CSV table of C-alpha atoms in Angstrom, one decimal:
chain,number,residue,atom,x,y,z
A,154,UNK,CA,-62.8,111.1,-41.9
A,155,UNK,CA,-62.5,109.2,-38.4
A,156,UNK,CA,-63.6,106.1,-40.2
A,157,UNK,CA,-60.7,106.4,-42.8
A,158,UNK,CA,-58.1,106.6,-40.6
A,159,UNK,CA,-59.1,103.9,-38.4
A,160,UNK,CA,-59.5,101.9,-41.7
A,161,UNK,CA,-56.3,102.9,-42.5
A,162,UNK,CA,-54.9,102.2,-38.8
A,163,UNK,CA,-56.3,98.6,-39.4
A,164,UNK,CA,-55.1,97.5,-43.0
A,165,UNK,CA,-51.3,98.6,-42.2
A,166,UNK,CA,-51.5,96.6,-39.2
A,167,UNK,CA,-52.7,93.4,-40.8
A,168,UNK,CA,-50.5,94.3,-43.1
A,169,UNK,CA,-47.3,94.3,-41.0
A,170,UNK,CA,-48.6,91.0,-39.3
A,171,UNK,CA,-48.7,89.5,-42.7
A,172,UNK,CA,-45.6,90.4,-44.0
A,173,UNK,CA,-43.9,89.4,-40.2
A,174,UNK,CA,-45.5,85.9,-40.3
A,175,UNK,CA,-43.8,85.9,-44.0
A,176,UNK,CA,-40.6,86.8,-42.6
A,177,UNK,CA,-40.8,84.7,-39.2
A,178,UNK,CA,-42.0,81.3,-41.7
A,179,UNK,CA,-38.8,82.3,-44.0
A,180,UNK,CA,-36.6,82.2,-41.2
A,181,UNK,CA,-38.3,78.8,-39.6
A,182,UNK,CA,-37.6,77.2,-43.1
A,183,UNK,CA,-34.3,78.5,-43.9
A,184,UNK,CA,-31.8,76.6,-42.1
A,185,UNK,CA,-29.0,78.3,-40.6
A,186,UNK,CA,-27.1,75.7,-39.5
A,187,UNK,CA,-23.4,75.0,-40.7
A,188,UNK,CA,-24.1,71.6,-43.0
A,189,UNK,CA,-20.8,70.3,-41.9
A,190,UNK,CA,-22.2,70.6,-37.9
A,191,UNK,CA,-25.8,68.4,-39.2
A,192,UNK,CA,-24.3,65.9,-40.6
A,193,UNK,CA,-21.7,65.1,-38.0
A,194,UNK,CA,-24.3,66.1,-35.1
A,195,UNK,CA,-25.7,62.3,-35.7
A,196,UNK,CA,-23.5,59.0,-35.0
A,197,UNK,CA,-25.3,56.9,-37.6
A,198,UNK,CA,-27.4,58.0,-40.9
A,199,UNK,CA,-29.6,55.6,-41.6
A,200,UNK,CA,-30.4,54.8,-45.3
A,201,UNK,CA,-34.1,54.2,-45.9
A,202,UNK,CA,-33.4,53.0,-48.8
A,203,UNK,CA,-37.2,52.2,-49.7
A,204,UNK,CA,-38.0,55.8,-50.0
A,205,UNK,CA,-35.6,56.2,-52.8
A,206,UNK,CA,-37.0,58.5,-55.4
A,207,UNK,CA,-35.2,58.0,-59.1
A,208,UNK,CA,-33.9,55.5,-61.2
A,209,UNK,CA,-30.2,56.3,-60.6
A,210,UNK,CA,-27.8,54.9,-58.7
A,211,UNK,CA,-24.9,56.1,-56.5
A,212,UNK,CA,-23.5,52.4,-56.2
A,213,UNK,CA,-21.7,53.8,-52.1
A,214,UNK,CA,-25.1,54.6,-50.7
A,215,UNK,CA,-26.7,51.6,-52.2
A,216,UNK,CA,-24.3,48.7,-51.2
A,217,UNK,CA,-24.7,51.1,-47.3
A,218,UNK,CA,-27.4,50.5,-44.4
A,219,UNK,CA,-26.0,53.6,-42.7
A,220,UNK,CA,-23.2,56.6,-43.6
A,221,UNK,CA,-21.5,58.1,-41.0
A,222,UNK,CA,-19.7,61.7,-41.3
A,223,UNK,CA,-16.8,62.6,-38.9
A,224,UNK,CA,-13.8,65.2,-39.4
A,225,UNK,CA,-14.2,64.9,-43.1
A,226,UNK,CA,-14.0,61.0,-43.3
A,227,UNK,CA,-16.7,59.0,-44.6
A,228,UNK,CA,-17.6,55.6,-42.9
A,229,UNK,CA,-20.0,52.7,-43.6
A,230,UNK,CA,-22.0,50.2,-42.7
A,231,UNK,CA,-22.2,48.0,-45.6
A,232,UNK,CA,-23.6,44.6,-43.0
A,233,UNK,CA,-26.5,44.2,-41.1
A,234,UNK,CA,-24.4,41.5,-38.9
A,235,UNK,CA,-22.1,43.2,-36.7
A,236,UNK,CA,-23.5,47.0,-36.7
A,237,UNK,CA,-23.0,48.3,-33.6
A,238,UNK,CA,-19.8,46.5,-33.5
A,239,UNK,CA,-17.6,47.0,-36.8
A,240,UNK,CA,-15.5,50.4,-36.7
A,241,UNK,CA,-17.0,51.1,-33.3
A,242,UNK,CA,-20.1,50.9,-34.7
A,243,UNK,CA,-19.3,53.4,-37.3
A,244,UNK,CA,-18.7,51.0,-39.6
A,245,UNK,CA,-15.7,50.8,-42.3
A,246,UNK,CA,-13.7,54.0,-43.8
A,247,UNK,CA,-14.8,54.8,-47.0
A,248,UNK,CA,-14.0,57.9,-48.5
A,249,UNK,CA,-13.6,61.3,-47.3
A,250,UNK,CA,-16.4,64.5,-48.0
A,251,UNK,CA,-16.6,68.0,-47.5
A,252,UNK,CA,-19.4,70.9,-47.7
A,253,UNK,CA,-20.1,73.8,-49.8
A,254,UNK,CA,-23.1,75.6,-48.2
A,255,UNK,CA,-25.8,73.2,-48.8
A,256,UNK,CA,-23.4,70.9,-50.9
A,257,UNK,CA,-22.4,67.5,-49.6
A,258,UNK,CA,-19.0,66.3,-51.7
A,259,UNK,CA,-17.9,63.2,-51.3
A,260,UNK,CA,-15.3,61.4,-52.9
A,261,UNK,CA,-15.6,57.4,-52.6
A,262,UNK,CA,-12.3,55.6,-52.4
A,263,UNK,CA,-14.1,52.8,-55.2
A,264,UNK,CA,-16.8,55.3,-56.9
A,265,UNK,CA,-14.8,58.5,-56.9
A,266,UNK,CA,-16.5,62.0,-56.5
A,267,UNK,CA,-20.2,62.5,-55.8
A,268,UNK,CA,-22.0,65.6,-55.3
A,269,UNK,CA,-25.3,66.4,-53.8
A,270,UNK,CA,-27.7,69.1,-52.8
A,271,UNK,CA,-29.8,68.4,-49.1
A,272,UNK,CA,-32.4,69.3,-48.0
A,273,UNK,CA,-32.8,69.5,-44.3
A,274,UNK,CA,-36.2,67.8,-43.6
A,275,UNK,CA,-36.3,67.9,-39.8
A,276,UNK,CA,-33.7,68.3,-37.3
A,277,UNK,CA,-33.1,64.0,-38.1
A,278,UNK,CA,-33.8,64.3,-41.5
A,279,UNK,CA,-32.3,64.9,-44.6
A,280,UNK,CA,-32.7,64.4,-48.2
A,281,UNK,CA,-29.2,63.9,-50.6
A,282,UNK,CA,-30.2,64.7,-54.1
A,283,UNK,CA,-27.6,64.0,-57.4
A,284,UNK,CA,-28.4,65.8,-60.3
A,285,UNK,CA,-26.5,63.8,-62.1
A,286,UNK,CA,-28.3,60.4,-61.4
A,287,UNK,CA,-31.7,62.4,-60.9
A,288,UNK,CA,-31.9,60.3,-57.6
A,289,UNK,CA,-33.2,61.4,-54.1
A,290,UNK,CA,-31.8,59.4,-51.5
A,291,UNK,CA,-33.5,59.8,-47.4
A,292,UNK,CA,-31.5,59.6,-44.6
A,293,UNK,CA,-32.4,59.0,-40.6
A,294,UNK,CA,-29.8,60.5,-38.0
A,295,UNK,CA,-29.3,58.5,-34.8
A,296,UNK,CA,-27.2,58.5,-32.5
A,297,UNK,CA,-25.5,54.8,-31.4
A,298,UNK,CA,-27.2,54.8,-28.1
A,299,UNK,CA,-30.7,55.4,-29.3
A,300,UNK,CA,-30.5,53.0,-32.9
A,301,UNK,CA,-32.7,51.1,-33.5
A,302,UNK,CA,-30.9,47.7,-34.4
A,303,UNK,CA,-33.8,45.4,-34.2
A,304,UNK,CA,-36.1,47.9,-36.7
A,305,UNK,CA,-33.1,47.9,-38.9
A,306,UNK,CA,-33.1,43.8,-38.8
A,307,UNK,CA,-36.8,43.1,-39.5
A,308,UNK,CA,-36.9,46.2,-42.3
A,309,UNK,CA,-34.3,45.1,-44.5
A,310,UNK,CA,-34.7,40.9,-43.2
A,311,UNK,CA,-34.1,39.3,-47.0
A,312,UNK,CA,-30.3,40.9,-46.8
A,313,UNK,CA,-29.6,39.7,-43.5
A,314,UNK,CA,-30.7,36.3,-44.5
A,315,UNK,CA,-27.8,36.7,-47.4
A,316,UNK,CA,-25.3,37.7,-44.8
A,317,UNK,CA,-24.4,34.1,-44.3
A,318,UNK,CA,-22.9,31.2,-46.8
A,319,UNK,CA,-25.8,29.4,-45.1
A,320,UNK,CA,-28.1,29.2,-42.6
A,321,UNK,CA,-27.9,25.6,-40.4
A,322,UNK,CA,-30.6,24.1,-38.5
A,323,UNK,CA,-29.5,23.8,-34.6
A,324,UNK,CA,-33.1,23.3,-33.0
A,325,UNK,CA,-36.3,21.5,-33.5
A,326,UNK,CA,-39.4,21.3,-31.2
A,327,UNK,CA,-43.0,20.5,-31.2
A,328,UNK,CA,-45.7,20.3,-33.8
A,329,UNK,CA,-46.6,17.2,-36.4
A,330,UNK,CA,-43.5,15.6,-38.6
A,331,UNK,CA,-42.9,16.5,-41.7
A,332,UNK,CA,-40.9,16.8,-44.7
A,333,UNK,CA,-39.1,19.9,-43.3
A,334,UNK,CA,-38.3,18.4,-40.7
A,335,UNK,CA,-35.3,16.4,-42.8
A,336,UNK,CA,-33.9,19.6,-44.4
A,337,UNK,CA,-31.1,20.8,-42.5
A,338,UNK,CA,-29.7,23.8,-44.5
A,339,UNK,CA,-30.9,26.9,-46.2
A,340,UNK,CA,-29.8,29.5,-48.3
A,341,UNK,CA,-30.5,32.9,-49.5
A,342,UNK,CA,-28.5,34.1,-52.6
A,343,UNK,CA,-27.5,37.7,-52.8
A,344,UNK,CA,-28.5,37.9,-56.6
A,345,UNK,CA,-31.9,38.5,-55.9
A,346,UNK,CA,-34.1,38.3,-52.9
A,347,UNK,CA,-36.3,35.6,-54.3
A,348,UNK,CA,-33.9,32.6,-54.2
A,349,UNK,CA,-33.6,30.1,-52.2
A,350,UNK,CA,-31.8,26.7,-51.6
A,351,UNK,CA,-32.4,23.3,-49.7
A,352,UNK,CA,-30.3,20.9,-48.6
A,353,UNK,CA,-30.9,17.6,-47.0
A,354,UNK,CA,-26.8,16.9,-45.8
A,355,UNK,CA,-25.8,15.9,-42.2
A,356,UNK,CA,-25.1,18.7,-39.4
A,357,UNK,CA,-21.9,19.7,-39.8
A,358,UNK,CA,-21.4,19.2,-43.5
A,359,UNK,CA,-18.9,21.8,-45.2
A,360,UNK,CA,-20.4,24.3,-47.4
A,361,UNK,CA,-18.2,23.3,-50.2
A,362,UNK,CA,-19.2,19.8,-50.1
A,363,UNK,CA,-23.2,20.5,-49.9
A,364,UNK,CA,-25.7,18.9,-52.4
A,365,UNK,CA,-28.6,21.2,-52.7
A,366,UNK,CA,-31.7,18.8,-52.9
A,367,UNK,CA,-34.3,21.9,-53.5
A,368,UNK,CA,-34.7,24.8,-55.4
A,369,UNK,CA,-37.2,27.7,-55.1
A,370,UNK,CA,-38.2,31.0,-54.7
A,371,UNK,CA,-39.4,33.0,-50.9
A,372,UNK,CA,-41.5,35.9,-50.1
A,373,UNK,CA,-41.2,37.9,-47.1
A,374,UNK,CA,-44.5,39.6,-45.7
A,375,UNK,CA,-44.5,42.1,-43.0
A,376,UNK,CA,-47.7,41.2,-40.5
A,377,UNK,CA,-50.3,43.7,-39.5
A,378,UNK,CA,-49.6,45.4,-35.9
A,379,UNK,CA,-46.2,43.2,-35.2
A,380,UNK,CA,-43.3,45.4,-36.2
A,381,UNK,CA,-40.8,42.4,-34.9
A,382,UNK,CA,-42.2,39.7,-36.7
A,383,UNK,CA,-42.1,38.4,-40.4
A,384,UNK,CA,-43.7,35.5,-42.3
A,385,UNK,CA,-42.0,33.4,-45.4
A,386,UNK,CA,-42.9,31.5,-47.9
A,387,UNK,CA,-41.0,28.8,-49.4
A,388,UNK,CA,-42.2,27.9,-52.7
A,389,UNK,CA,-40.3,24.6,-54.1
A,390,UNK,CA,-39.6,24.3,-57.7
A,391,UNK,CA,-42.7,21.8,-58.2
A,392,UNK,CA,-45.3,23.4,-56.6
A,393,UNK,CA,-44.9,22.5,-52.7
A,394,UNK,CA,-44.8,25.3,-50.5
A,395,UNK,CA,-44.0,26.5,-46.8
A,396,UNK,CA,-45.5,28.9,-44.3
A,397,UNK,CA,-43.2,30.1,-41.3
A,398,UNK,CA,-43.4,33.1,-38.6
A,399,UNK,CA,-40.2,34.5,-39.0
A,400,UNK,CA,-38.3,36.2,-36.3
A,401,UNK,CA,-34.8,37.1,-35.4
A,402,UNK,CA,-33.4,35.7,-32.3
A,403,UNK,CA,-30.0,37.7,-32.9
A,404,UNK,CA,-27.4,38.7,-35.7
A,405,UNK,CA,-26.1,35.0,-35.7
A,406,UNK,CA,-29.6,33.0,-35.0
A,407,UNK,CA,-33.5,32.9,-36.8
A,408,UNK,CA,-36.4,30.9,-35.8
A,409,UNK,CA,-39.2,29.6,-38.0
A,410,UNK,CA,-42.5,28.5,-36.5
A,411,UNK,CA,-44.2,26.5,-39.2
A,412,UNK,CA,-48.2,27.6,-39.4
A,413,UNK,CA,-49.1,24.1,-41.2
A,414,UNK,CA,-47.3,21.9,-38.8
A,415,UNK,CA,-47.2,23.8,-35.5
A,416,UNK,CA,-43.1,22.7,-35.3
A,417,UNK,CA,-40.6,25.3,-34.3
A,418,UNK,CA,-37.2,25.7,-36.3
A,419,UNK,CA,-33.9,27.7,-34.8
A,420,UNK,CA,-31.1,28.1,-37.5
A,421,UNK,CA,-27.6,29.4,-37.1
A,422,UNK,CA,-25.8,31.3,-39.7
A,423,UNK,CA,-22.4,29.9,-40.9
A,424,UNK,CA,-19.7,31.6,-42.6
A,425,UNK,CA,-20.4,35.4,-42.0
A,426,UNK,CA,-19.4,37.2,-45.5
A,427,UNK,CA,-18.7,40.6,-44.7
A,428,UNK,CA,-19.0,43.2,-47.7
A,429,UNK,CA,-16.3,46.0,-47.7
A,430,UNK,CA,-15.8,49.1,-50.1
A,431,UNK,CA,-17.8,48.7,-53.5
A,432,UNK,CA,-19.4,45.6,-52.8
A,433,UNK,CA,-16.1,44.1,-52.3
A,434,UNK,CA,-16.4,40.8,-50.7
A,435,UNK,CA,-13.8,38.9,-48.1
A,436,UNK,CA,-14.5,35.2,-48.8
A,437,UNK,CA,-12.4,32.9,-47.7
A,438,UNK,CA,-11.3,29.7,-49.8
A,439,UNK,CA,-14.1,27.3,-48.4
A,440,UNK,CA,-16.9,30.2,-48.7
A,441,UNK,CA,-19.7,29.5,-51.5
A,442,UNK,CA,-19.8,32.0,-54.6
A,443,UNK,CA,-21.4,35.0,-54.3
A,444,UNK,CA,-21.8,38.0,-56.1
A,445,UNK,CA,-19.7,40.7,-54.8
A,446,UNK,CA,-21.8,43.6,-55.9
A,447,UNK,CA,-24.5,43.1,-53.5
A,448,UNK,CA,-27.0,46.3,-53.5
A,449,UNK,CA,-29.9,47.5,-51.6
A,450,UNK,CA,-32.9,47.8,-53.8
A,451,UNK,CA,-36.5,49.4,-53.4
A,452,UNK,CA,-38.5,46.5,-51.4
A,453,UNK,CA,-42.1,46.9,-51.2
A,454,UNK,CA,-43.7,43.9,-49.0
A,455,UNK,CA,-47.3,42.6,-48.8
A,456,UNK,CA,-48.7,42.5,-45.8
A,457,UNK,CA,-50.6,39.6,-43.2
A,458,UNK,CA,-52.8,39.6,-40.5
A,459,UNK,CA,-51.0,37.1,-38.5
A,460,UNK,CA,-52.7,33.5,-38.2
A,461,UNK,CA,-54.4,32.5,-34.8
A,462,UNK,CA,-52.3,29.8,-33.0
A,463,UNK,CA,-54.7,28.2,-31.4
């Protein structure tokens, strides 16, 4: 009879320990804070846009690096150049939102009203789902003190090369001449993120004016243990082709190390093109054309163990 009751004793209590782990998990998971107070507890929401799940596309959050959520008003960052800067670093004022328990509304002053369910990941992390798109979208909370402008640069590199009509060459030093050596303009189209265009015309040539002597298609690799470093590949309609090390000096500057030729290469960009609401475009009369309905889309990079320079 002793041994009953002790049995008994022992399977209620791992039986309340059970069910107050269940409880204490349930309350872990269940987030009881006011959506409206996470998602303006961050400066900047960062859009990892290469962890989109779905096939959709919410046209806002695709043309956007980061979303910002203040007092109901929506804001963007739709450049790489200039974040940090542009609307205080909040970027431009694009719409207005709200919150429904774990509803985000927002209504886009272009794309009109969006809703979506998130999911709190972590106490920086969030998930914006659209049931009517089926897409997942994953943003990053920061604040502007602690972003991280130089991982933003070097993750999403082939748009910031399209932030400019064109990128001039400024500086040339060291290594064996070459053919490179004489091209003294390049440009990334916003079409696609395998474009690109040559052009042999003097310093200082307007844009307008520019004869594009080659034609061909680049690939960006990331390299293996260097998170601030890229390398490019120029292929030339033709067959020739280009190595560089690519890194970004700052928001207006690039250099390219050619690994063939040992030369190094600064360029400058010329004729920032900012993109506004919608993919909107200010261009002014001299700027080349360009598609105004730039958008972010799923980039998956090979990778490179970086080449000895010895």
């Amino acid at each position: 009879m002793k041994f009953l009751k002790l049995l008994f004793i022992f399977l209620s209590i791992g039986s309340f320990t059970s069910s107050c782990s269940h409880v204490f998990e349930d309350d872990f998971r269940e987030n009881t804070i006011p959506l409206a107070q996470i998602i303006s507890g961050y400066d900047l929401w960062y859009v990892d846009y290469h962890k989109t799940i779905g096939n959709g596309d919410i046209p806002f959050i695709s043309h956007a690096f980061t979303l910002s959520f203040s007092n109901g008003v929506l804001s963007a960052n739709n450049n790489i150049v200039d974040l940090g800067y542009t609307g205080n670093g909040f970027g431009v004022d694009v719409g207005v939102y709200n919150t429904f328990s774990q509803v985000l509304q927002i209504r886009h002053d272009v794309d009109g009203l969006n809703n979506f369910e998130v999911t709190v990941i972590a106490s920086d992390k969030i998930q914006l789902y659209n049931y009517e798109q089926n897409t997942t979208y994953y943003l990053e909370g920061y604040q502007r003190n602690t972003f991280d402008y130089d991982q933003l640069f070097y993750e999403n590199i082939e748009y910031f090369l399209q932030e400019y009509e064109v990128w001039e060459k400024v500086y040339t030093t060291g290594g064996i001449p070459n053919i490179f050596d004489f091209e003294h303009y390049l440009q990334f189209t916003p079409e696609n993120t395998t474009t690109f265009y040559s052009s042999k015309d003097a310093l200082g040539t307007q844009v307008s004016e520019m004869f594009w002597d080659y034609v061909g298609s680049y690939e960006v690799f990331d390299v293996i243990g260097f998170e601030d470093l890229k390398i490019i590949t120029l292929t030339y309609q033709g067959g020739a082709r280009e190595t560089f090390e690519l890194s970004v000096i700052n928001d207006q500057n690039i250099r390219l190390y050619s690994l063939e030729f040992g030369t190094t290469y600064e360029f400058k960009g010329v004729g920032f093109i900012p993109y506004f609401k919608g993919g909107e475009t200010h261009k002014n009369k001299n700027t080349a054309a360009r598609s105004a309905d730039r958008k972010r889309t799923k980039v998956e990079r090979k990778s490179r163990h970086r080449r000895s320079l010895e």
